[in-house]
């Protein structure tokens, strides 16, 4: 049995990863914070170690004696730059230093990166690994710095990064608001042109994250991953959600100028109060890019990745799960 450490194990993606690793008989250790909610890990046969990647002293016990390490922990919804940087960049460096010091012979380290590290693109060019990385947001920049902190060690450790686009599925709070909006009979487009996005169901993502420890890989590589269809329009995606919900919806095109003014006001409000609103200028820039898309050919050809969950099935299952738990 292979011993693996999962950071971020109690979160949306981390908890699905833990479930799959247990199904596959891995011996799982979870790095958990004192404040972490443990609902998705309840009654699971795993070893838990309390630690926080921001604090190096809390990491040695977690990394020691592991055959592989999945670094999934990350801040996806920080209040300011240092919120993101402290965990996504400095925290990742701390973890890598602990691995170098306490487990330099670990077989593989997998970093869960993000499409945000590549940055936005145009609909005719879903990002590939050959494209330069141009992160746009604090999240993207700090995830990229974290990715570099891992991949730059490629001569000393066996390291791989996976860059997922938007991830959805049961337990996800990140895309929940989007499902809730559609459940109120509204489908929204920002501006008057189509905007594009790539998606992946968490089950396919978990396959892609485990694949590098079950396959020969070249240290230092990174891979985009997706459901195999690079270009989805936001409106098309919302239509599939509406169909899964079995409801009618009104299509609403929101003009960008008033939205920009509103985002500016809310940005000022955040600077004054420290309270993060639903939309600020950062989020406005993020949401109004023409395309956040990527191509997963490299991981398919090099590692044999094969997406199994179509968007229609994945959305249907997610709606069912949200309904059962009462989130929509
Ligand atoms: N969701 C997506 O669409 C998406 C797309 C691309 C990449 N990703 C990446 O996937 C990873 C997991 O995201 P998610 O969607 O599962 O988010 P999530 O549910 O918020 O999970 C984040 C996890 O990271 C842990 N964490 C945060 N700061 C930490 C710290 N300083 N030390 C130790 N653990 C810490 C959290 O623990 P607490 O519960 O204690 O806060 C939680 O377990 C992130 O690295 C993110 O960048 C996500």
Short mmCIF file of C-alpha atoms and ligand atoms in Angstrom, two decimals:
data_model
loop_
_atom_site.label_atom_id
_atom_site.label_comp_id
_atom_site.label_asym_id
_atom_site.label_seq_id
_atom_site.Cartn_x
_atom_site.Cartn_y
_atom_site.Cartn_z
CA UNK A 1 0.00 0.00 0.00
CA UNK A 2 1.31 3.43 -0.91
CA UNK A 3 1.37 6.14 1.74
CA UNK A 4 0.17 9.51 0.53
CA UNK A 5 -0.27 12.95 2.08
CA UNK A 6 -3.11 15.19 0.93
CA UNK A 7 -3.06 18.88 1.88
CA UNK A 8 -6.42 20.65 1.63
CA UNK A 9 -8.00 17.24 2.27
CA UNK A 10 -11.18 18.56 3.89
CA UNK A 11 -12.03 20.94 1.02
CA UNK A 12 -14.15 20.36 -2.06
CA UNK A 13 -11.51 18.80 -4.34
CA UNK A 14 -9.32 17.42 -1.55
CA UNK A 15 -12.17 15.42 -0.01
CA UNK A 16 -13.05 13.84 -3.37
CA UNK A 17 -9.38 13.02 -3.85
CA UNK A 18 -9.28 11.36 -0.42
CA UNK A 19 -12.38 9.28 -1.28
CA UNK A 20 -10.82 8.05 -4.53
CA UNK A 21 -7.46 7.30 -2.90
CA UNK A 22 -9.22 5.23 -0.23
CA UNK A 23 -11.19 3.34 -2.89
CA UNK A 24 -7.83 2.55 -4.47
CA UNK A 25 -6.41 1.34 -1.12
CA UNK A 26 -3.86 4.11 -0.59
CA UNK A 27 -2.92 4.87 3.02
CA UNK A 28 -4.00 8.48 3.39
CA UNK A 29 -2.70 11.19 5.72
CA UNK A 30 -4.61 14.49 5.68
CA UNK A 31 -3.10 17.82 6.63
CA UNK A 32 -5.87 19.62 8.48
CA UNK A 33 -6.00 23.01 10.18
CA UNK A 34 -7.26 23.43 13.73
CA UNK A 35 -10.14 25.46 12.31
CA UNK A 36 -10.94 23.13 9.37
CA UNK A 37 -14.46 21.78 8.99
CA UNK A 38 -14.19 18.02 8.78
CA UNK A 39 -17.68 17.11 7.52
CA UNK A 40 -16.56 15.48 4.25
CA UNK A 41 -13.91 13.42 6.05
CA UNK A 42 -16.18 12.07 8.78
CA UNK A 43 -15.68 8.35 9.54
CA UNK A 44 -13.02 7.96 6.85
CA UNK A 45 -10.09 5.64 7.68
CA UNK A 46 -7.39 8.29 7.39
CA UNK A 47 -4.69 9.70 9.63
CA UNK A 48 -5.09 13.40 10.36
CA UNK A 49 -2.22 15.72 11.18
CA UNK A 50 -2.88 19.25 12.30
CA UNK A 51 -0.88 21.80 10.36
CA UNK A 52 -0.98 24.92 8.26
CA UNK A 53 1.30 25.47 5.29
CA UNK A 54 1.92 29.05 6.43
CA UNK A 55 3.68 27.71 9.51
CA UNK A 56 6.76 25.59 8.64
CA UNK A 57 7.03 24.05 12.12
CA UNK A 58 3.70 22.29 11.63
CA UNK A 59 4.78 20.41 8.49
CA UNK A 60 7.58 17.86 9.24
CA UNK A 61 5.36 15.12 10.73
CA UNK A 62 2.97 15.34 7.79
CA UNK A 63 5.59 14.96 5.06
CA UNK A 64 7.78 12.30 6.74
CA UNK A 65 7.57 8.72 5.37
CA UNK A 66 5.10 9.54 2.59
CA UNK A 67 5.55 7.86 -0.80
CA UNK A 68 3.67 10.63 -2.61
CA UNK A 69 2.37 14.08 -1.70
CA UNK A 70 -0.65 15.82 -3.22
CA UNK A 71 -0.53 19.54 -2.52
CA UNK A 72 -4.15 20.59 -2.96
CA UNK A 73 -4.46 23.26 -0.23
CA UNK A 74 -4.94 26.75 -1.54
CA UNK A 75 -6.75 30.02 -0.94
CA UNK A 76 -9.30 30.55 -3.71
CA UNK A 77 -11.28 33.41 -2.21
CA UNK A 78 -8.87 35.67 -0.33
CA UNK A 79 -9.55 39.20 0.90
CA UNK A 80 -6.31 40.72 -0.34
CA UNK A 81 -3.04 39.86 -2.06
CA UNK A 82 -1.25 38.65 1.05
CA UNK A 83 -4.15 36.35 1.91
CA UNK A 84 -3.51 34.55 -1.37
CA UNK A 85 0.29 34.84 -1.32
CA UNK A 86 0.78 33.59 2.26
CA UNK A 87 -0.76 30.22 1.45
CA UNK A 88 -0.51 29.78 -2.33
CA UNK A 89 3.09 30.95 -2.66
CA UNK A 90 4.88 31.11 0.70
CA UNK A 91 2.88 28.15 2.05
CA UNK A 92 3.85 26.06 -0.97
CA UNK A 93 7.51 27.03 -0.53
CA UNK A 94 7.28 26.00 3.14
CA UNK A 95 5.85 22.63 2.19
CA UNK A 96 8.54 22.03 -0.46
CA UNK A 97 11.28 22.97 2.03
CA UNK A 98 9.82 20.51 4.53
CA UNK A 99 9.78 17.80 1.84
CA UNK A 100 13.40 18.53 0.87
CA UNK A 101 14.46 18.35 4.49
CA UNK A 102 12.35 15.53 5.91
CA UNK A 103 11.45 13.39 2.91
CA UNK A 104 13.88 14.06 0.04
CA UNK A 105 13.30 10.56 -1.39
CA UNK A 106 9.54 11.00 -1.82
CA UNK A 107 8.52 9.32 -5.11
CA UNK A 108 6.33 12.11 -6.46
CA UNK A 109 4.88 15.49 -5.54
CA UNK A 110 1.72 16.63 -7.35
CA UNK A 111 0.79 20.31 -7.15
CA UNK A 112 -2.81 21.25 -7.86
CA UNK A 113 -2.36 24.40 -9.87
CA UNK A 114 -4.99 26.23 -11.90
CA UNK A 115 -5.89 27.50 -15.37
CA UNK A 116 -5.68 30.96 -13.77
CA UNK A 117 -1.87 30.62 -13.86
CA UNK A 118 -2.03 30.63 -17.66
CA UNK A 119 -4.35 33.63 -17.72
CA UNK A 120 -7.21 34.51 -20.03
CA UNK A 121 -7.14 33.74 -23.74
CA UNK A 122 -9.26 34.08 -26.88
CA UNK A 123 -12.00 31.67 -27.96
CA UNK A 124 -10.04 30.53 -31.01
CA UNK A 125 -7.06 29.54 -28.83
CA UNK A 126 -7.71 27.41 -25.74
CA UNK A 127 -4.44 27.48 -23.77
CA UNK A 128 -1.91 24.70 -24.19
CA UNK A 129 1.25 23.99 -22.23
CA UNK A 130 3.26 25.66 -25.01
CA UNK A 131 1.68 29.05 -24.28
CA UNK A 132 3.34 31.55 -21.95
CA UNK A 133 1.80 31.93 -18.49
CA UNK A 134 0.20 35.34 -17.98
CA UNK A 135 -1.79 35.23 -14.75
CA UNK A 136 -4.22 38.12 -14.36
CA UNK A 137 -5.45 38.08 -10.77
CA UNK A 138 -3.86 37.86 -7.32
CA UNK A 139 -5.15 34.30 -7.16
CA UNK A 140 -3.61 33.41 -10.54
CA UNK A 141 -0.32 35.15 -9.78
CA UNK A 142 0.14 33.47 -6.41
CA UNK A 143 -0.90 30.05 -7.73
CA UNK A 144 1.67 30.52 -10.50
CA UNK A 145 4.36 31.48 -7.97
CA UNK A 146 3.42 28.35 -6.00
CA UNK A 147 3.61 26.23 -9.14
CA UNK A 148 7.09 27.58 -9.90
CA UNK A 149 8.18 26.88 -6.31
CA UNK A 150 7.29 23.23 -6.97
CA UNK A 151 8.39 22.77 -10.59
CA UNK A 152 11.70 24.63 -10.17
CA UNK A 153 12.75 21.73 -7.93
CA UNK A 154 12.44 19.28 -10.83
CA UNK A 155 16.11 18.24 -10.59
CA UNK A 156 15.90 17.46 -6.88
CA UNK A 157 12.39 16.00 -6.57
CA UNK A 158 9.98 14.27 -8.95
CA UNK A 159 7.36 17.01 -9.40
CA UNK A 160 4.26 17.51 -11.59
CA UNK A 161 1.54 20.18 -11.70
CA UNK A 162 -2.04 19.88 -12.91
CA UNK A 163 -3.89 22.98 -14.10
CA UNK A 164 -7.67 22.54 -13.94
CA UNK A 165 -10.20 25.04 -15.31
CA UNK A 166 -13.52 25.59 -13.46
CA UNK A 167 -14.20 22.51 -11.33
CA UNK A 168 -17.75 21.59 -10.35
CA UNK A 169 -19.56 18.72 -8.63
CA UNK A 170 -21.06 17.64 -5.32
CA UNK A 171 -19.78 19.58 -2.26
CA UNK A 172 -18.67 22.58 -4.32
CA UNK A 173 -19.40 26.00 -2.87
CA UNK A 174 -17.49 27.84 -5.63
CA UNK A 175 -19.98 27.27 -8.47
CA UNK A 176 -23.00 26.92 -6.17
CA UNK A 177 -23.99 30.60 -6.59
CA UNK A 178 -24.16 30.08 -10.32
CA UNK A 179 -26.56 27.13 -9.94
CA UNK A 180 -28.63 29.15 -7.44
CA UNK A 181 -28.90 32.05 -9.88
CA UNK A 182 -30.22 29.80 -12.64
CA UNK A 183 -32.64 28.21 -10.15
CA UNK A 184 -34.16 31.72 -9.86
CA UNK A 185 -35.03 31.51 -13.60
CA UNK A 186 -32.25 33.82 -14.81
CA UNK A 187 -29.47 33.18 -17.31
CA UNK A 188 -26.96 36.00 -17.37
CA UNK A 189 -24.42 37.11 -19.94
CA UNK A 190 -22.04 39.95 -19.11
CA UNK A 191 -22.00 42.32 -22.08
CA UNK A 192 -23.26 41.55 -25.55
CA UNK A 193 -20.77 39.02 -26.83
CA UNK A 194 -20.39 35.39 -25.85
CA UNK A 195 -17.80 34.55 -23.23
CA UNK A 196 -16.14 31.14 -23.05
CA UNK A 197 -15.04 28.80 -20.32
CA UNK A 198 -13.68 25.27 -19.93
CA UNK A 199 -15.12 22.96 -17.27
CA UNK A 200 -14.22 19.70 -15.52
CA UNK A 201 -16.23 17.48 -13.19
CA UNK A 202 -14.44 16.81 -9.90
CA UNK A 203 -14.47 13.06 -10.55
CA UNK A 204 -12.48 13.45 -13.78
CA UNK A 205 -10.15 15.91 -12.06
CA UNK A 206 -9.42 13.43 -9.28
CA UNK A 207 -8.51 10.83 -11.94
CA UNK A 208 -6.11 13.34 -13.49
CA UNK A 209 -4.50 14.18 -10.14
CA UNK A 210 -3.86 10.52 -9.27
CA UNK A 211 -2.67 9.57 -12.78
CA UNK A 212 0.87 10.97 -12.35
CA UNK A 213 1.59 8.69 -9.40
CA UNK A 214 0.38 5.64 -11.35
CA UNK A 215 2.17 6.55 -14.61
CA UNK A 216 5.71 7.32 -15.75
CA UNK A 217 6.08 11.10 -15.81
CA UNK A 218 8.83 13.57 -16.59
CA UNK A 219 9.68 15.72 -13.58
CA UNK A 220 8.87 19.42 -13.95
CA UNK A 221 5.98 19.04 -16.43
CA UNK A 222 2.56 20.64 -16.02
CA UNK A 223 -0.70 19.64 -17.66
CA UNK A 224 -3.97 21.36 -18.45
CA UNK A 225 -6.95 19.12 -17.86
CA UNK A 226 -10.64 19.42 -18.77
CA UNK A 227 -13.77 17.52 -19.76
CA UNK A 228 -12.43 17.41 -23.31
CA UNK A 229 -14.55 20.28 -24.68
CA UNK A 230 -12.55 23.50 -24.48
CA UNK A 231 -15.18 26.07 -25.43
CA UNK A 232 -18.46 26.44 -23.53
CA UNK A 233 -20.35 29.70 -23.53
CA UNK A 234 -21.57 30.90 -20.12
CA UNK A 235 -25.10 31.09 -21.52
CA UNK A 236 -24.88 27.54 -22.90
CA UNK A 237 -23.64 26.30 -19.55
CA UNK A 238 -26.53 27.99 -17.74
CA UNK A 239 -28.94 26.41 -20.24
CA UNK A 240 -27.66 22.94 -19.30
CA UNK A 241 -28.14 23.80 -15.61
CA UNK A 242 -31.70 25.00 -16.34
CA UNK A 243 -32.44 21.75 -18.19
CA UNK A 244 -31.09 19.72 -15.29
CA UNK A 245 -33.27 21.77 -12.93
CA UNK A 246 -36.24 21.29 -15.29
CA UNK A 247 -37.10 25.01 -15.25
CA UNK A 248 -37.67 27.87 -17.72
CA UNK A 249 -35.22 30.78 -17.68
CA UNK A 250 -35.03 34.35 -18.94
CA UNK A 251 -31.88 35.34 -20.81
CA UNK A 252 -30.45 38.61 -19.49
CA UNK A 253 -27.59 40.54 -21.11
CA UNK A 254 -26.03 42.87 -18.54
CA UNK A 255 -24.36 45.95 -20.13
CA UNK A 256 -20.76 46.33 -19.02
CA UNK A 257 -20.65 50.08 -18.24
CA UNK A 258 -23.14 50.06 -15.31
CA UNK A 259 -21.60 46.82 -14.10
CA UNK A 260 -18.15 48.42 -14.14
CA UNK A 261 -19.45 51.45 -12.19
CA UNK A 262 -21.10 49.20 -9.64
CA UNK A 263 -17.92 47.09 -9.32
CA UNK A 264 -15.88 50.29 -8.79
CA UNK A 265 -18.18 51.46 -5.99
CA UNK A 266 -18.07 48.04 -4.34
CA UNK A 267 -14.28 47.98 -4.71
CA UNK A 268 -14.12 51.27 -2.78
CA UNK A 269 -16.46 49.81 -0.18
CA UNK A 270 -14.10 46.84 0.24
CA UNK A 271 -11.07 49.12 0.63
CA UNK A 272 -12.87 51.12 3.33
CA UNK A 273 -14.47 48.31 5.28
CA UNK A 274 -12.35 45.24 4.53
CA UNK A 275 -15.56 43.37 3.69
CA UNK A 276 -15.35 41.51 0.39
CA UNK A 277 -18.41 42.11 -1.82
CA UNK A 278 -19.73 39.67 -4.45
CA UNK A 279 -18.33 41.87 -7.19
CA UNK A 280 -15.35 44.23 -7.12
CA UNK A 281 -12.97 45.41 -9.85
CA UNK A 282 -10.87 42.24 -9.65
CA UNK A 283 -13.91 40.06 -10.11
CA UNK A 284 -15.19 42.33 -12.88
CA UNK A 285 -11.90 41.85 -14.79
CA UNK A 286 -12.05 38.12 -14.20
CA UNK A 287 -15.63 37.72 -15.37
CA UNK A 288 -15.40 39.95 -18.41
CA UNK A 289 -12.49 38.22 -20.15
CA UNK A 290 -13.41 36.78 -23.52
CA UNK A 291 -12.21 33.25 -22.71
CA UNK A 292 -10.86 31.18 -19.83
CA UNK A 293 -10.23 28.04 -21.82
CA UNK A 294 -7.68 25.26 -22.15
CA UNK A 295 -6.90 22.17 -24.17
CA UNK A 296 -6.15 18.81 -22.52
CA UNK A 297 -4.46 17.02 -25.45
CA UNK A 298 -1.08 16.77 -23.70
CA UNK A 299 -2.30 14.90 -20.62
CA UNK A 300 -4.41 12.63 -22.84
CA UNK A 301 -1.51 11.68 -25.10
CA UNK A 302 1.30 11.60 -22.52
CA UNK A 303 -0.44 10.17 -19.44
CA UNK A 304 -3.49 8.44 -20.97
CA UNK A 305 -6.02 10.73 -19.27
CA UNK A 306 -9.59 10.17 -20.51
CA UNK A 307 -12.48 12.35 -19.32
CA UNK A 308 -15.52 10.22 -18.44
CA UNK A 309 -18.17 12.70 -17.29
CA UNK A 310 -19.98 14.74 -19.95
CA UNK A 311 -21.05 18.22 -18.90
CA UNK A 312 -24.73 17.23 -19.17
CA UNK A 313 -24.30 14.22 -16.87
CA UNK A 314 -22.03 16.08 -14.47
CA UNK A 315 -24.42 19.01 -14.15
CA UNK A 316 -27.40 16.68 -13.75
CA UNK A 317 -25.66 14.77 -10.92
CA UNK A 318 -24.55 18.01 -9.25
CA UNK A 319 -28.09 19.45 -9.35
CA UNK A 320 -29.40 16.21 -7.83
CA UNK A 321 -26.81 16.43 -5.04
CA UNK A 322 -27.48 20.14 -4.33
CA UNK A 323 -31.20 19.39 -4.16
CA UNK A 324 -30.77 16.44 -1.83
CA UNK A 325 -28.69 18.49 0.58
CA UNK A 326 -31.03 21.50 0.25
CA UNK A 327 -28.51 23.96 -1.23
CA UNK A 328 -30.87 24.72 -4.14
N1 LIG B 1 -12.49 24.87 -7.40
C1 LIG B 1 -11.96 25.16 -8.56
O1 LIG B 1 -12.68 25.48 -9.54
C2 LIG B 1 -10.46 25.10 -8.76
C3 LIG B 1 -9.95 25.27 -10.05
C4 LIG B 1 -8.57 25.21 -10.23
C5 LIG B 1 -7.73 24.94 -9.17
N2 LIG B 1 -8.24 24.80 -7.92
C6 LIG B 1 -7.31 24.54 -6.81
O2 LIG B 1 -7.76 23.43 -6.09
C7 LIG B 1 -7.37 23.52 -4.73
C8 LIG B 1 -8.55 23.19 -3.83
O3 LIG B 1 -9.60 24.07 -4.13
P1 LIG B 1 -11.10 23.79 -3.66
O4 LIG B 1 -11.98 24.27 -4.73
O5 LIG B 1 -11.23 22.40 -3.15
O6 LIG B 1 -11.20 24.84 -2.46
P2 LIG B 1 -11.64 24.64 -0.93
O7 LIG B 1 -12.82 23.77 -0.83
O8 LIG B 1 -11.69 26.02 -0.40
O9 LIG B 1 -10.40 23.89 -0.31
C9 LIG B 1 -9.22 24.56 0.02
C10 LIG B 1 -8.47 23.69 0.99
O10 LIG B 1 -7.21 24.28 1.28
C11 LIG B 1 -7.07 24.34 2.70
N3 LIG B 1 -6.20 25.45 3.08
C12 LIG B 1 -6.35 26.78 2.81
N4 LIG B 1 -5.36 27.47 3.37
C13 LIG B 1 -4.55 26.58 4.00
C14 LIG B 1 -3.36 26.69 4.75
N5 LIG B 1 -2.79 27.87 4.97
N6 LIG B 1 -2.80 25.56 5.25
C15 LIG B 1 -3.36 24.37 5.04
N7 LIG B 1 -4.50 24.18 4.34
C16 LIG B 1 -5.09 25.29 3.82
C17 LIG B 1 -8.48 24.55 3.21
O11 LIG B 1 -8.54 24.26 4.60
P3 LIG B 1 -9.66 25.00 5.53
O12 LIG B 1 -10.93 24.24 5.33
O13 LIG B 1 -9.10 24.90 6.88
O14 LIG B 1 -9.77 26.43 5.04
C18 LIG B 1 -9.20 23.55 2.33
O15 LIG B 1 -9.02 22.25 2.81
C19 LIG B 1 -6.83 24.95 -4.53
O16 LIG B 1 -5.43 24.88 -4.47
C20 LIG B 1 -7.26 25.68 -5.80
O17 LIG B 1 -6.34 26.65 -6.18
C21 LIG B 1 -9.60 24.88 -7.69
#
